[in-house]
XYZ file of C-alpha atoms in Angstrom:
228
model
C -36.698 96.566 83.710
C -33.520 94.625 84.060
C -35.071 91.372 84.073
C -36.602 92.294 80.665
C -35.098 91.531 77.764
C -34.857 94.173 74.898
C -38.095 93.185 72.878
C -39.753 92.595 76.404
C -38.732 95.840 77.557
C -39.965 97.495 74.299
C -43.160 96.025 73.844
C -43.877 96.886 78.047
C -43.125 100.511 77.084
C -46.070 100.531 74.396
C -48.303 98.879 76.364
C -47.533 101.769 79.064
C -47.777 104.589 76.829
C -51.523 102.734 75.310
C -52.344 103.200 78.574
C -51.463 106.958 79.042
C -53.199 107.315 76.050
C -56.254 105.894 76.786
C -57.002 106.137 80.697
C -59.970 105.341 80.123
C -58.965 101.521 79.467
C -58.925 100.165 82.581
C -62.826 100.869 82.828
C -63.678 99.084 79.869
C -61.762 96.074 80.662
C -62.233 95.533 84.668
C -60.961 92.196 84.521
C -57.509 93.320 83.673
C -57.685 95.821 86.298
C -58.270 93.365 88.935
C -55.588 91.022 87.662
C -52.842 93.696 87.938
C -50.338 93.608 90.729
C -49.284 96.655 92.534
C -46.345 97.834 94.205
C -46.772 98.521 97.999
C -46.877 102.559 97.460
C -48.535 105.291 97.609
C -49.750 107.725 95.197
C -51.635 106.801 91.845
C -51.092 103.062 92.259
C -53.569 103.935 95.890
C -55.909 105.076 93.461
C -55.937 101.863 91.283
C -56.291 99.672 94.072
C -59.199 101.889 94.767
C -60.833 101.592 92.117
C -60.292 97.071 92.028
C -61.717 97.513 94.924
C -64.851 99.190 93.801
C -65.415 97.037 91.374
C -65.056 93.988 93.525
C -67.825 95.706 95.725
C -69.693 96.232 92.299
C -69.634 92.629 91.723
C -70.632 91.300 94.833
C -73.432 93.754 94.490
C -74.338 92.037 91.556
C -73.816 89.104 92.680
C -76.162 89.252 96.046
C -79.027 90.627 93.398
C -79.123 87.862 91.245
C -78.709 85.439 94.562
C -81.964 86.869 95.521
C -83.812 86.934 92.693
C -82.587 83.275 92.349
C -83.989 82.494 95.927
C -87.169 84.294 95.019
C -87.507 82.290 91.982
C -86.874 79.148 93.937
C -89.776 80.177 97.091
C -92.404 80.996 93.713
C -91.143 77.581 92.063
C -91.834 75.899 95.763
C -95.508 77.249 96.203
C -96.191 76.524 92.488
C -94.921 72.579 93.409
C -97.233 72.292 96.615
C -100.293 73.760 94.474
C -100.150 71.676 91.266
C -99.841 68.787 93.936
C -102.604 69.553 95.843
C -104.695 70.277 92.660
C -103.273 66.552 91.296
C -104.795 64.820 95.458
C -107.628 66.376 94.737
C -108.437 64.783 90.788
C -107.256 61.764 92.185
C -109.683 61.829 95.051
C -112.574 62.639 92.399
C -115.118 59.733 91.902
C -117.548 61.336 88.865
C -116.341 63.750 86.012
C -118.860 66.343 87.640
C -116.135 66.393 90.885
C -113.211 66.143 88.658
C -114.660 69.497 87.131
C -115.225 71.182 89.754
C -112.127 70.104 91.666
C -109.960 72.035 88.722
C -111.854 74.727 88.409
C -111.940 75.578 92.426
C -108.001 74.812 92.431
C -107.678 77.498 89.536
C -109.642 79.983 91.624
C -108.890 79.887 94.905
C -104.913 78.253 94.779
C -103.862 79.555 91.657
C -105.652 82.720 91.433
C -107.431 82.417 87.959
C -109.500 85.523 87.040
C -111.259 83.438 84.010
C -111.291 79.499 83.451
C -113.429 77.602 80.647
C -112.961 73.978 80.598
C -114.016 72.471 77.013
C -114.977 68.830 76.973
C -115.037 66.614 74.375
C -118.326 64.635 75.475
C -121.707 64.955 76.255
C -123.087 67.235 78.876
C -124.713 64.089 80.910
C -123.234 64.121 84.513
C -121.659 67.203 84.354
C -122.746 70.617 85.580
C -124.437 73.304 84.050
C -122.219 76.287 84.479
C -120.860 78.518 82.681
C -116.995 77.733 82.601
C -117.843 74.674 81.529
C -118.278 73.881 77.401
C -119.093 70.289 76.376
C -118.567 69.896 72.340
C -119.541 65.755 71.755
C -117.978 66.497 68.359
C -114.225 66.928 69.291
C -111.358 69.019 67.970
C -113.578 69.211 64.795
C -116.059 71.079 65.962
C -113.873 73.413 67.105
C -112.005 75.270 63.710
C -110.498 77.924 65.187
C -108.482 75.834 67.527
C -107.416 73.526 64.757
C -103.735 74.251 64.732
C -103.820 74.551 68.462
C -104.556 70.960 68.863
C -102.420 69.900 65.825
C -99.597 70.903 68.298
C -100.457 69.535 71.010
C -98.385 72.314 73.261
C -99.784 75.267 75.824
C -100.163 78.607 74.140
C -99.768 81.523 75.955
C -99.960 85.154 75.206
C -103.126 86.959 73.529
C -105.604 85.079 71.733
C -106.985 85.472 68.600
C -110.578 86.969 68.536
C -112.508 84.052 67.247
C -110.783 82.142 69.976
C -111.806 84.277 72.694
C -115.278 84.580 71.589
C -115.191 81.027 71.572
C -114.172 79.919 75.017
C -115.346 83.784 77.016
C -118.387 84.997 75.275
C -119.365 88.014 76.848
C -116.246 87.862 78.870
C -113.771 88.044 76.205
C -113.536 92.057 76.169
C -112.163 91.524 79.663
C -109.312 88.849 78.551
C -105.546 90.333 77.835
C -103.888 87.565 77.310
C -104.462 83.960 78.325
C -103.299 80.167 78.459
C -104.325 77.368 76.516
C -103.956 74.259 77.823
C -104.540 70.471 75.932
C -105.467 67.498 78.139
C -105.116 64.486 75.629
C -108.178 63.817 74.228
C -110.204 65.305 76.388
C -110.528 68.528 75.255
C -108.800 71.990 76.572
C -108.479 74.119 79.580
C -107.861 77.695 79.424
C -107.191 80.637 81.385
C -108.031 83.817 81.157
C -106.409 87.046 82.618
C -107.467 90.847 82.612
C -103.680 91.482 82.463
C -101.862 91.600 79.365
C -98.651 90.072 81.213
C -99.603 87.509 82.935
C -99.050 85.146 79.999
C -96.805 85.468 77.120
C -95.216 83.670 74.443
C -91.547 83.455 76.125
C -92.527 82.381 79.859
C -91.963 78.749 81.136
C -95.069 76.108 81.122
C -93.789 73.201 82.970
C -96.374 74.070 85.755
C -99.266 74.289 83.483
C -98.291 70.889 81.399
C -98.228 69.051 84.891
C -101.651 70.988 85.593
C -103.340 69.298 81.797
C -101.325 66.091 82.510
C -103.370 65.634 85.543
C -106.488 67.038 84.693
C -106.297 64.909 81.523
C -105.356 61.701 83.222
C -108.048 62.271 85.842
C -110.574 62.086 83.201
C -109.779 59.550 80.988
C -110.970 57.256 84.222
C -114.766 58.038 83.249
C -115.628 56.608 80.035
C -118.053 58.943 77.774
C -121.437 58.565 78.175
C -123.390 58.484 74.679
């Protein structure tokens, strides 16, 4: 206290008798607790230094969970790369739309585990195959009023679909859909995915993945011009 000066040595009094007041402090403000220095003694100040050191331990805790989740994040992000790329050698080996099809709709599948896919085209059925996630609509986005705004934005939509939508792209199917992706490529049409459950897409998640997926899809077929 002697190196204090008066108003120094007044206001460290208050500050000590806050504390007394409220021991509780200390907890709600760890970062002040691990900036204090204590005096090489026993007693109480042991049990401070105690408790710094739990809450370094706490931290590091914290800090080795989010270090895996990060790394986790990074092997999905990894698999996710090697897929899309895959997906994007196959399109490119294509030589007819009716391989181009069929290309993205095995790659859904099998690689990326796709419970439901419809692929809508915007031309005529000619050269392509008769199945049934395939929809060919020679009369465009008009044809098509329930997707109106969809297209308008030009940007994926994820999460649960509207009815008429469903009905739309999964017929029968769409009882089985709980949410789903929607997908423009250009002006070729749309790709969508369906997916019994109700969180595998939503509103909030990331769709860099499935913008590279339509990019390619939709660059892959603007090679074949439509037949009449």
């Amino acid at each position: 206290m002697s190196e204090l000066s008066v108003k120094d040595g007044l206001a460290a009094m208050e500050v000590a008798s806050y504390l007394r007041r409220h021991p509780e402090f200390l907890a709600e403000f760890p970062d002040i607790a691990l900036a204090l220095r204590l005096p090489r003694e026993h007693g109480d100040a042991a049990s401070l230094a105690s408790y710094q050191l739990e809450v370094l331990r706490e931290k590091n805790r914290d800090l080795n969970r989010r270090l895996h989740e990060l790394v986790e994040i990074a092997h999905d992000n990894e698999q996710l790369t090697v897929r899309v790329h895959m997906l994007t050698l196959s399109l490119m080996r294509a030589t007819t739309p009716a391989e181009t099809v069929s290309h993205v709709a095995a790659s859904l599948t099998e690689d990326f585990h796709s419970e439901h896919v419809r692929l809508v085209l915007f031309r005529a059925a000619r050269d392509l195959p008769s199945v049934e996630w395939l929809i060919t609509e020679p009369g465009g986005a008009a044809a098509m009023p329930a997707f109106a705004e969809f297209f308008k934005r030009a940007e994926p939509l994820c999460g649960r679909l509207q009815q008429d939508k469903l009905d739309a792209l999964f017929g029968e199917q769409a009882p089985q859909i709980a949410s789903a992706a929607l997908l423009p490529i250009g002006d070729a049409g749309l790709l969508a995915i369906g997916s019994a459950d109700p969180n595998r897409f939503h509103p909030g998640m990331g769709t860099i993945f499935l913008k590279l997926i339509a990019e390619a899809v939709a660059v892959s077929l603007a090679r074949f011009p439509k037949t009449p």
